[in-house]
XYZ file of C-alpha atoms in Angstrom:
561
model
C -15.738 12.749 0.370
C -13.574 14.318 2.284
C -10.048 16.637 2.021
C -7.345 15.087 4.260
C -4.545 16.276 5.857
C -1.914 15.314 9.126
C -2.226 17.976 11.637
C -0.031 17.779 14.717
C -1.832 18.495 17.445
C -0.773 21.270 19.879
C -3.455 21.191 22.571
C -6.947 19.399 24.030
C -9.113 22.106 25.792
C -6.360 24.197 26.915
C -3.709 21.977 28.131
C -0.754 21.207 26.109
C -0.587 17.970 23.942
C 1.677 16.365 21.021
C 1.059 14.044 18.333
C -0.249 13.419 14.474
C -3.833 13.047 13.704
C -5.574 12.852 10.215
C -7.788 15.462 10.240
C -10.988 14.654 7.349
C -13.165 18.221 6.312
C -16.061 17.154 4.863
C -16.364 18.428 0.893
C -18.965 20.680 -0.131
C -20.301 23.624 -2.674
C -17.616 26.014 -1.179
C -14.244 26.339 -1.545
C -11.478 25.087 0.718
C -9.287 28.013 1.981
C -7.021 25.858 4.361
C -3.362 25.354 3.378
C -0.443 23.900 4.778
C 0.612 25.973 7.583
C -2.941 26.965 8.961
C -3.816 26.987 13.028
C -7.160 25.822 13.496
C -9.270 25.107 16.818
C -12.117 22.746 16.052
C -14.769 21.094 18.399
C -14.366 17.506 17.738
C -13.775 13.846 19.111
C -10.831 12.335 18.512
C -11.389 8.917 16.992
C -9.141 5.818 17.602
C -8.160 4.024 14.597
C -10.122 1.407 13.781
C -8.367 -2.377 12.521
C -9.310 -4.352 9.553
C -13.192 -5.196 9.758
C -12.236 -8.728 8.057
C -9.628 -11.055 8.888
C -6.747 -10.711 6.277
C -7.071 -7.977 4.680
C -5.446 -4.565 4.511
C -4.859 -3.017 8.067
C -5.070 0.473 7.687
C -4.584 1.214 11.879
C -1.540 -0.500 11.591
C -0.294 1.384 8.151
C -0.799 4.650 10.006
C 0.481 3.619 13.470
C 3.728 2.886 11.388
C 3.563 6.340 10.327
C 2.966 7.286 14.381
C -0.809 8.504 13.340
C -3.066 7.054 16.173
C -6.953 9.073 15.563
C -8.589 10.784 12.862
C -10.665 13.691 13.887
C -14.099 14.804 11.418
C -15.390 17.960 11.092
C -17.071 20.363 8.689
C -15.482 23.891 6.690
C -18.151 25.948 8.787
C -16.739 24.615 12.525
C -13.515 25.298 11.886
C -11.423 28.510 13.372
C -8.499 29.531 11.253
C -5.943 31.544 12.936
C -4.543 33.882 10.812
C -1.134 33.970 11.824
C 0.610 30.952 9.068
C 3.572 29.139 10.574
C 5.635 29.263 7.844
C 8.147 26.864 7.351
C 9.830 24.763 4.466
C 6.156 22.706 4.211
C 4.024 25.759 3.828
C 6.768 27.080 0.673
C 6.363 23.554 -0.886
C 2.787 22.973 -0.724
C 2.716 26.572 -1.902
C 4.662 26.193 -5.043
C 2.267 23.136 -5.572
C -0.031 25.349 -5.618
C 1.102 27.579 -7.661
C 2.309 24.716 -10.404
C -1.173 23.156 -10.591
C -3.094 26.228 -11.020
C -0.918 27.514 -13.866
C -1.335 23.807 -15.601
C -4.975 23.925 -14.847
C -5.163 27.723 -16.819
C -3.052 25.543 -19.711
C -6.135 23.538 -20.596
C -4.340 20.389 -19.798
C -6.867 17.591 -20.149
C -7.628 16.419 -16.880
C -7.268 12.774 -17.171
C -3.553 12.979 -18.074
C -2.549 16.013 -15.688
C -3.696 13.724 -12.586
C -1.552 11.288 -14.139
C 1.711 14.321 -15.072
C 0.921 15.224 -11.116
C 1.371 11.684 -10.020
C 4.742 11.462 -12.423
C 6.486 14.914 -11.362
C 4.597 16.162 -7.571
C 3.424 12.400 -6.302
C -0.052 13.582 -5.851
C -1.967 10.389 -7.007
C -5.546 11.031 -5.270
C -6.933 12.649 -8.512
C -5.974 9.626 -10.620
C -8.831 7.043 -11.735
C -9.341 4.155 -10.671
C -9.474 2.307 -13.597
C -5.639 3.624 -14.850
C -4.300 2.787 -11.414
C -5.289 -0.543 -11.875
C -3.461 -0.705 -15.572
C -0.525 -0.141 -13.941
C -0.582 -2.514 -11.342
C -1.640 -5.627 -13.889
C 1.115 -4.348 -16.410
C 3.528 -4.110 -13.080
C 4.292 -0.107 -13.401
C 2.714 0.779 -10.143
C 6.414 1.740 -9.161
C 6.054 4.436 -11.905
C 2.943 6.524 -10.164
C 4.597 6.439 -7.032
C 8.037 9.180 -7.193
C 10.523 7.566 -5.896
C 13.801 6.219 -7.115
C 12.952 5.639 -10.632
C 12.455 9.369 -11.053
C 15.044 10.718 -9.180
C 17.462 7.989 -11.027
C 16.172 9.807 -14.436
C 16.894 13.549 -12.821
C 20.665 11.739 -11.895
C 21.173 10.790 -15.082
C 19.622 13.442 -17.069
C 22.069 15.950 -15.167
C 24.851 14.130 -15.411
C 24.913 13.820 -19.313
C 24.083 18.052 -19.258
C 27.307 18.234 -17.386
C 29.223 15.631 -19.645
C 31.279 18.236 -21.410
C 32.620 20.048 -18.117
C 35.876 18.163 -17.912
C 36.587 15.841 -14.878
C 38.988 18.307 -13.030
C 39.176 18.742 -9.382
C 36.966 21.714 -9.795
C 35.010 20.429 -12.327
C 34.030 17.266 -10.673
C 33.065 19.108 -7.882
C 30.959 21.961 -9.987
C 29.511 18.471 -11.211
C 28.521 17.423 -7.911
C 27.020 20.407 -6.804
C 24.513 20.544 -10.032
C 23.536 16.800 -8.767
C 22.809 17.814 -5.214
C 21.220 21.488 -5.752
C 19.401 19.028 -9.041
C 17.862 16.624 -6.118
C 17.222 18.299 -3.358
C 15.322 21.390 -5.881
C 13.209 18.062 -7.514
C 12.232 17.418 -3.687
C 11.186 20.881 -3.223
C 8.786 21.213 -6.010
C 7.887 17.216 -5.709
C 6.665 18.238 -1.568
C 8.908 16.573 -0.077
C 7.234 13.523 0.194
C 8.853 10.915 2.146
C 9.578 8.628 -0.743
C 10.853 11.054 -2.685
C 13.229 12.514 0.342
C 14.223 9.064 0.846
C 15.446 8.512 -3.127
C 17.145 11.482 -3.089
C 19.151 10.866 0.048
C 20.007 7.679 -1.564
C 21.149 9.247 -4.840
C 22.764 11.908 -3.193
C 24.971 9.838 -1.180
C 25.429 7.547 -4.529
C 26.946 10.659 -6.060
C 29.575 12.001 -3.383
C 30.494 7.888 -3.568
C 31.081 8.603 -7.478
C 32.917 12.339 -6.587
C 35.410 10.526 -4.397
C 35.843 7.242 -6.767
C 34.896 5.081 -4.172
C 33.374 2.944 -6.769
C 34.267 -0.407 -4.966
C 32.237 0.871 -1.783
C 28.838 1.474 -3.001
C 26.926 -1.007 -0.782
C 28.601 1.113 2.060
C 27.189 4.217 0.144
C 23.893 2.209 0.321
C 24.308 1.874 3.494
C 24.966 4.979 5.166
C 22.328 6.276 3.672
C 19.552 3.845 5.158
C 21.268 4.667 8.238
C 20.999 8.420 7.933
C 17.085 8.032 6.785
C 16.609 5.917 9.732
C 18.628 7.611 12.415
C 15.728 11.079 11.877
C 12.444 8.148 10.775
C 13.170 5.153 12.289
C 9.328 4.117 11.362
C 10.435 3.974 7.581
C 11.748 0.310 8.475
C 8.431 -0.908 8.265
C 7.193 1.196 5.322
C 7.002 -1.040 2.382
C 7.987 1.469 -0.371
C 11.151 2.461 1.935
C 12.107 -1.836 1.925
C 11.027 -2.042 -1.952
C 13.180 0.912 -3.015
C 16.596 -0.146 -1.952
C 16.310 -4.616 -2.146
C 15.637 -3.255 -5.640
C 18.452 -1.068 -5.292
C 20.900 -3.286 -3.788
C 19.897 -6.276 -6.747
C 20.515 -3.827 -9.504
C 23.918 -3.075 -8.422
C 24.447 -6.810 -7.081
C 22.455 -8.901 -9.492
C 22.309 -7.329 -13.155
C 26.330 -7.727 -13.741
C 26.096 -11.090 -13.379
C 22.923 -11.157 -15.811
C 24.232 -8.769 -18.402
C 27.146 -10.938 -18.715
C 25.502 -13.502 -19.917
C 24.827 -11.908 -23.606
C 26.810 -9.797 -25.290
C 24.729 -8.369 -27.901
C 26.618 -5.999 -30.564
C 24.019 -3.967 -32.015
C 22.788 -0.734 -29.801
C 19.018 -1.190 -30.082
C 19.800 -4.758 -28.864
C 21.908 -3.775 -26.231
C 19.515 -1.363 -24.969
C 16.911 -3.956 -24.987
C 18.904 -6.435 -22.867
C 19.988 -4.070 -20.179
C 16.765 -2.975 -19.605
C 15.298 -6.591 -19.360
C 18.477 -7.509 -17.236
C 17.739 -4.383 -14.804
C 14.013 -5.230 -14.944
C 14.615 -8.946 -13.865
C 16.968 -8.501 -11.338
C 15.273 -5.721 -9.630
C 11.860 -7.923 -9.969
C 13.954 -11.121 -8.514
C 14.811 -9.164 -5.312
C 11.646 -7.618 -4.614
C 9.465 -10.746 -5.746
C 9.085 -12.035 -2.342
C 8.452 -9.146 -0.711
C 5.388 -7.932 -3.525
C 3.971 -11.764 -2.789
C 4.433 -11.383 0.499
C 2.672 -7.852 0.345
C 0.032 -8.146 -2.729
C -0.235 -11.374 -3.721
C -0.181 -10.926 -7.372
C 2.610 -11.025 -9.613
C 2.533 -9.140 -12.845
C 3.375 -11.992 -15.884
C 4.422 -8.878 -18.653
C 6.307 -6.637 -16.229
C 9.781 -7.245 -18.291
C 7.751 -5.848 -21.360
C 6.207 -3.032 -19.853
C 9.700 -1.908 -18.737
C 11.324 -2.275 -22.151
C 8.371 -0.330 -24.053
C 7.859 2.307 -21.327
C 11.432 3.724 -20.728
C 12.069 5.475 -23.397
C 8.362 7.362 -23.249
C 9.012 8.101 -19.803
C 12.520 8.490 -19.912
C 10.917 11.643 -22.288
C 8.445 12.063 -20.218
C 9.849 13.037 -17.138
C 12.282 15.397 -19.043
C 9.882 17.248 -20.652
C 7.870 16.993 -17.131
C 10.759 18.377 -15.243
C 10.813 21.517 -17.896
C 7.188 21.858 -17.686
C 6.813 22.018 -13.740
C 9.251 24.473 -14.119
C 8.041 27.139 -16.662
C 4.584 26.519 -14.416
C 6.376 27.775 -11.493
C 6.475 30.978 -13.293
C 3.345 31.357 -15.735
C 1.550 29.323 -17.990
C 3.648 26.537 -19.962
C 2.977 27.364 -23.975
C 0.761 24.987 -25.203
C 2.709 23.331 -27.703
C 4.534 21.732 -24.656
C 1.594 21.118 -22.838
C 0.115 19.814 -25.984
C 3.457 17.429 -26.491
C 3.454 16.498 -22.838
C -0.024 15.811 -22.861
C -0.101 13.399 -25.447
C 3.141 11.560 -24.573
C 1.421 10.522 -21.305
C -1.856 9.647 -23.075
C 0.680 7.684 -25.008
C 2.187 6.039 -21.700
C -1.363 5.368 -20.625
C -2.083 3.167 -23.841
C 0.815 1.449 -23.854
C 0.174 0.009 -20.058
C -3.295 -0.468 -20.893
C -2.323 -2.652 -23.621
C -0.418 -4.775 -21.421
C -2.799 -4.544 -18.208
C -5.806 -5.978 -20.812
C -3.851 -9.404 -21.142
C -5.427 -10.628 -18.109
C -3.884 -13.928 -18.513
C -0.428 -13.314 -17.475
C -1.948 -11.350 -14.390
C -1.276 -13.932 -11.207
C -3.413 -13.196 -8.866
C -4.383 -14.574 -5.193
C -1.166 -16.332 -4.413
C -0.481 -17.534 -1.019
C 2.566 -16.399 0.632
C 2.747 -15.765 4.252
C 5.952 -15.208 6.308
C 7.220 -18.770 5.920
C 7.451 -18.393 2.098
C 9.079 -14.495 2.601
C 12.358 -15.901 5.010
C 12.855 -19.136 2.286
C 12.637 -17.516 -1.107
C 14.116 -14.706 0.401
C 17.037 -16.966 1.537
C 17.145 -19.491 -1.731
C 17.839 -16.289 -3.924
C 20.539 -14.511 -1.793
C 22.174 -18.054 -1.541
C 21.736 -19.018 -5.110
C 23.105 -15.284 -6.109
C 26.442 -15.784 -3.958
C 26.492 -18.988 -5.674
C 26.304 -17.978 -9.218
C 28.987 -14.976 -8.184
C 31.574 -17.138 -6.810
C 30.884 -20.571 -7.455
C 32.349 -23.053 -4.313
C 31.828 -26.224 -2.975
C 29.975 -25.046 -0.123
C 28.207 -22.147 -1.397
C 26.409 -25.125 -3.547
C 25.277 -26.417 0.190
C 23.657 -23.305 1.163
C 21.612 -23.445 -2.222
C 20.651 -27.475 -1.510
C 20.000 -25.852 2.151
C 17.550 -22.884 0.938
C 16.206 -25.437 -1.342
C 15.194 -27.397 1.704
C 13.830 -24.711 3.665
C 11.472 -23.594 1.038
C 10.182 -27.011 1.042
C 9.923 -26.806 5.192
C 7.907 -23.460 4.664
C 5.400 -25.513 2.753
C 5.108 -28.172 4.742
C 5.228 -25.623 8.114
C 2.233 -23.932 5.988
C 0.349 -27.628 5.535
C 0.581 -28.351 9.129
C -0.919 -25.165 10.139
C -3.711 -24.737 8.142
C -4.819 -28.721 8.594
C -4.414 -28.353 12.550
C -6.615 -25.147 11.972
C -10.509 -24.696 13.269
C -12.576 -21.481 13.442
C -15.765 -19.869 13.040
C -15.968 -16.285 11.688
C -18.953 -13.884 11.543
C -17.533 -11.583 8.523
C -18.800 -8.109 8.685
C -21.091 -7.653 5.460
C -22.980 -4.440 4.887
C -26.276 -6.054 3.674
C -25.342 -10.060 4.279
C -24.737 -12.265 6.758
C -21.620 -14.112 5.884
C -20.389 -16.987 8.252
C -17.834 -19.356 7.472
C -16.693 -23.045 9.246
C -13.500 -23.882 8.883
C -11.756 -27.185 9.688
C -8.433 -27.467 8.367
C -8.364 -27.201 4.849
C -12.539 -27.057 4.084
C -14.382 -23.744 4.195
C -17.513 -24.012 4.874
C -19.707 -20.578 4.106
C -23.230 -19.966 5.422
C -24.781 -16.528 3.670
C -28.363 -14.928 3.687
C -28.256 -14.060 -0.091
C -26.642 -16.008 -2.510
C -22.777 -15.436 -2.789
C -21.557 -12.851 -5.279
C -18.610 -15.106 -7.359
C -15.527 -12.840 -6.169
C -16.370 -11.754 -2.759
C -13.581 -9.806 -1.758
C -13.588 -10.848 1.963
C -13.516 -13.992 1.368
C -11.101 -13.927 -1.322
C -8.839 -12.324 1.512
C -9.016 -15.214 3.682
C -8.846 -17.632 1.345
C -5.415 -16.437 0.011
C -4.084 -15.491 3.511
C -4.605 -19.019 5.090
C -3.768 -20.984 1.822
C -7.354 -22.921 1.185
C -8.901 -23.759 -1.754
C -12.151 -22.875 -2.741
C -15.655 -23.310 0.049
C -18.539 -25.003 -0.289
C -21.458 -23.050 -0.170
C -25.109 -23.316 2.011
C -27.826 -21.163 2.757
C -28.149 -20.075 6.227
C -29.712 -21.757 8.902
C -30.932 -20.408 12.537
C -28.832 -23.157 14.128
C -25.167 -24.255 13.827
C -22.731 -26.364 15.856
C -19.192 -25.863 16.360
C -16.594 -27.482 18.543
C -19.291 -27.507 20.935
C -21.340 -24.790 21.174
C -24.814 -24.140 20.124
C -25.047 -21.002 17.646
C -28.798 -19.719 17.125
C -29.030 -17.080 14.593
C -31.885 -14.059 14.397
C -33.418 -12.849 11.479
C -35.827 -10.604 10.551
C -38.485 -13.393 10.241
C -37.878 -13.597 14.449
C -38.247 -17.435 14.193
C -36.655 -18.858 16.837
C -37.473 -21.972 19.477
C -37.496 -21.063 23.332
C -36.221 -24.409 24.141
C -32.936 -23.689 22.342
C -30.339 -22.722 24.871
C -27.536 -21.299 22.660
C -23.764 -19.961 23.708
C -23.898 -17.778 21.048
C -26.614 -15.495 20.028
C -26.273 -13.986 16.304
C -28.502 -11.449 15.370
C -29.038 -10.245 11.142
C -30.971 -8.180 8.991
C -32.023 -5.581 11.845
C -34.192 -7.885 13.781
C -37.233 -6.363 15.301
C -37.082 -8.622 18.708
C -37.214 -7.887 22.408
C -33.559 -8.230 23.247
C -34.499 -7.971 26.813
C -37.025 -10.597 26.601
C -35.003 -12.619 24.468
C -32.026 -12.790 27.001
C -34.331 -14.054 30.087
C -35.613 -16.669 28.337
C -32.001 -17.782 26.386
C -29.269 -16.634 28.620
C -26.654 -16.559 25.608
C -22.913 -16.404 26.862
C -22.467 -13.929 24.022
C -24.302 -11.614 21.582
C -23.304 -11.036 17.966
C -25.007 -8.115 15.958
C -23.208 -8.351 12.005
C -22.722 -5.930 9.263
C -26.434 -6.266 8.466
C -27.663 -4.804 11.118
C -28.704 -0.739 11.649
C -26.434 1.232 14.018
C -29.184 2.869 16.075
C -30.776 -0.721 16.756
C -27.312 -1.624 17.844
C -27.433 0.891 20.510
C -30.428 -0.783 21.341
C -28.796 -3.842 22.327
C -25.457 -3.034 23.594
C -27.359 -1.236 26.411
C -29.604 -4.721 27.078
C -26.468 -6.941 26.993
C -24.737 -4.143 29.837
C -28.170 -4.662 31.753
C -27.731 -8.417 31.967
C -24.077 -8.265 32.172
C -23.758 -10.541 28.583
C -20.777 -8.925 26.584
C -21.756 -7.779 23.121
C -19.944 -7.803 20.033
C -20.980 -5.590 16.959
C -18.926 -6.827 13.785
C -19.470 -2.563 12.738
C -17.692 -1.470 15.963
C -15.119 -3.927 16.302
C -14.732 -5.954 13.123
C -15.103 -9.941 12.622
C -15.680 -12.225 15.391
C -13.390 -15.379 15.671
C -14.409 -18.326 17.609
């Protein structure tokens, strides 16, 4: 509904002011003339980030706070004033040249459906994409493939490097060599907007090269190294920005893990070969990152060895011919026989990972993993991976000692969840949705009858490792750990001799608060999801009369007891 963008913020009504906001314009009929670079004064309220709404799920306050973005503002095209001097630095020639590359692909006739997806592949600019293909890739375990990152800039490496194979490996020619790399990367991050994945892969590959220039082979986990430094040392918040951790454990495990796995077959013929190293990449990049993407997603992708095997040659062709294309559209117009081969190689791509994505049988998902799980696996495979490299006496203990930890984290895990009691009004748009937990049983108390995979319960479920609730219809009075919950309707039936600690009120319920509060004296009211915001207002200003704090599950998400 809305275009997005960060602004940083150079003053509030006059005075001076820093900091990153999102700033949402409202679409509409008209056109959007703002680009990257603009000034613009707007009449607005800047609006604190909300957290999650339900407990366990995706916290989108804390995602942007890692990215130091604390408030959105809103506003409309027609109340905002655009200055028309353009600060014009390296941003405003990138998202330029964007601009200029999608307009001359748009005047190509390239169907839309696999542009968003050639945009997504070559610039990073997934918000056009459907959902439905963005969820192919993540059952068939190719979500890494949307997202430009190392993958990508690994193919631009390599692709260079084999132009440049015949220039002979002279002083000057290995350095003419690395120059093509470098001017290779950092004009890919250019024309890709220098996103920060993308800036962070090709620091990474950059510093991977000079390594390979000065045949410091045996020191490329120091290579590694440096450059998380140097990435962290000007963003220090990518340290908790999950594609930053993915892209180098998988890093590190390719380089430290897939010797030891090619080495065990040694197949002669070259379509064979091929086949195992990408299966023994695949794996040992998967291996390293598997407790993390648990940790993270809790799904794991059964086929993701095959998907890799059948989709890097296609994209290995696709993001040559990608490269070229971006290119000539910097220009004019790519001719249409390349747009027409380009187009159909990623329609091609799309099949083959909705092939996979349909076998919904080897998709695992809902798996419990909190932080427990992450440290143990996390520790069984580094120690079993020393293990297997140098095989000792006591590197054998440190596997029997992961193996025991895992088995703590489980039993950690048990203790918690069985020693565990809460009530939780969820926040449902048109429900009421209360669940009673004691230990391991989930209790759930709704209005209408429970859709079969509701996703905020789903979310709890798999965050505090319980199995699946028992189901009852509401009733206007509950019990827990001692205190009396009477709940509100629409009907208004309620009993006057009921003195509850906790008043819930549902389905906008026509009563008089006021009243209601003399005669109950709650210690707290509840309005959920179900309720309408102006009646809320209502409310909130009869709980401040009576001095009875209020708690809307709209305004400030689920409510714990």
């Amino acid at each position: 509904y809305s275009d997005r963008y960060i602004g940083l913020i150079k003053t509030i009504s006059g005075r001076p002011y820093s900091g990153k906001v999102i700033v949402n314009v409202q679409k509409d009929s008209s056109k959007n003339h703002l680009i990257i670079g603009n000034s613009i004064k707007i009449q607005t309220v800047l609006q604190q980030n909300k957290p999650s709404k339900n407990p366990n799920q995706f916290d989108y306050s804390r995602y942007l706070a890692n990215k130091q973005i604390y408030a959105q503002v809103y506003c409309q095209k027609k109340e905002i004033l655009v200055n028309k001097a353009i600060q014009k630095d390296i941003w405003y020639y990138c998202a330029k040249l964007h601009s200029r590359i999608i307009s001359n692909l748009e005047k190509s006739n390239f169907n839309q459906a696999e542009m968003n997806v050639a945009l997504a592949l070559i610039l990073g600019q997934q918000q056009e994409i459907s959902q439905d293909i963005i969820q192919d890739y993540q059952y068939s375990g190719a979500t890494h493939v949307l997202s430009v990152s190392g993958l990508h800039v690994g193919f631009i490496m390599l692709f260079i490097t084999f132009v440049l194979k015949p220039i002979p490996n002279t002083k000057k020619g290995s350095f003419f060599k690395l120059a093509c790399i470098l001017i290779s990367l950092a004009g890919f991050a250019v024309i890709s907007g220098l996103s920060p994945s993308v800036l962070r892969s090709v620091v990474m590959f950059s510093f991977l090269a000079i390594g390979n220039h000065l045949r410091r082979n045996g020191n490329i986990y120091h290579t590694l190294l440096v450059s998380i430094l140097l990435i962290l040392l000007f963003e220090p918040y990518f340290l908790f920005d999950v594609g930053f951790q993915l892209s180098y454990i998988a890093l590190f495990f390719i380089l430290w893990l897939q010797p030891i796995l090619k080495d065990i077959y040694n197949p002669k013929n070259k379509l064979t070969v091929y086949i195992w190293e990408a299966l023994t990449v695949s794996f040992a990049a998967q291996i390293g990152t598997l407790p993390l993407c648990l940790y993270y997603f809790h799904q794991f992708p059964g086929l993701f060895f095959v998907t890799n095997i059948i989709i890097l040659p296609v994209l290995s062709f696709i993001m040559i011919a990608g490269i070229v294309v971006m290119i000539i559209a910097i220009f004019t117009s790519p001719p249409l026989f390349i747009i027409i081969i380009f187009e159909k190689s990623i329609y091609l791509l799309n099949l083959m990972i909705h092939a996979v994505a349909s076998v919904d049988s080897f998709v695992i998902q809902n798996i419990s993993f909190n932080l427990y799980h992450l440290w143990a696996f996390s520790f069984f495979i580094i120690a079993t991976t020393v293990w297997i490299k140098k095989p000792s006496f006591n590197k054998l203990l440190f596997v029997f000692v992961s193996i025991i930890t895992i088995q703590l984290a489980f039993i950690f895990t048990k203790i918690e969840t069985e020693n565990e009691g809460e009530l939780i009004v969820y926040n449902e748009k048109n429900n009421t949705l209360i669940s009673e937990r004691l230990g391991r049983n989930l209790l759930l108390f709704t209005r209408d009858t429970l859709r079969e995979n509701n996703r905020n319960i789903n979310s709890y479920l798999v965050g505090n490792s319980i199995s699946l609730p028992t189901t009852k219809e509401i009733k206007n009075v509950l019990y827990f750990k001692k205190n009396k919950i009477l709940i509100i309707d629409s009907t208004k039936t309620y009993s006057e001799k009921i003195k509850p600690d906790i008043l819930i009120l549902t389905q906008t319920s026509k009563v008089n608060l006021d009243r209601l509060l003399q005669i109950l004296h709650p210690k707290i009211v509840i309005a959920d999801g179900s309720n309408s915001n102006s009646i809320q207002k209502y409310w909130k200003n009869s709980c401040l009369k009576k001095n009875i704090p209020f708690h809307s599950t709209k305004e400030k998400g689920y409510y714990r007891l």
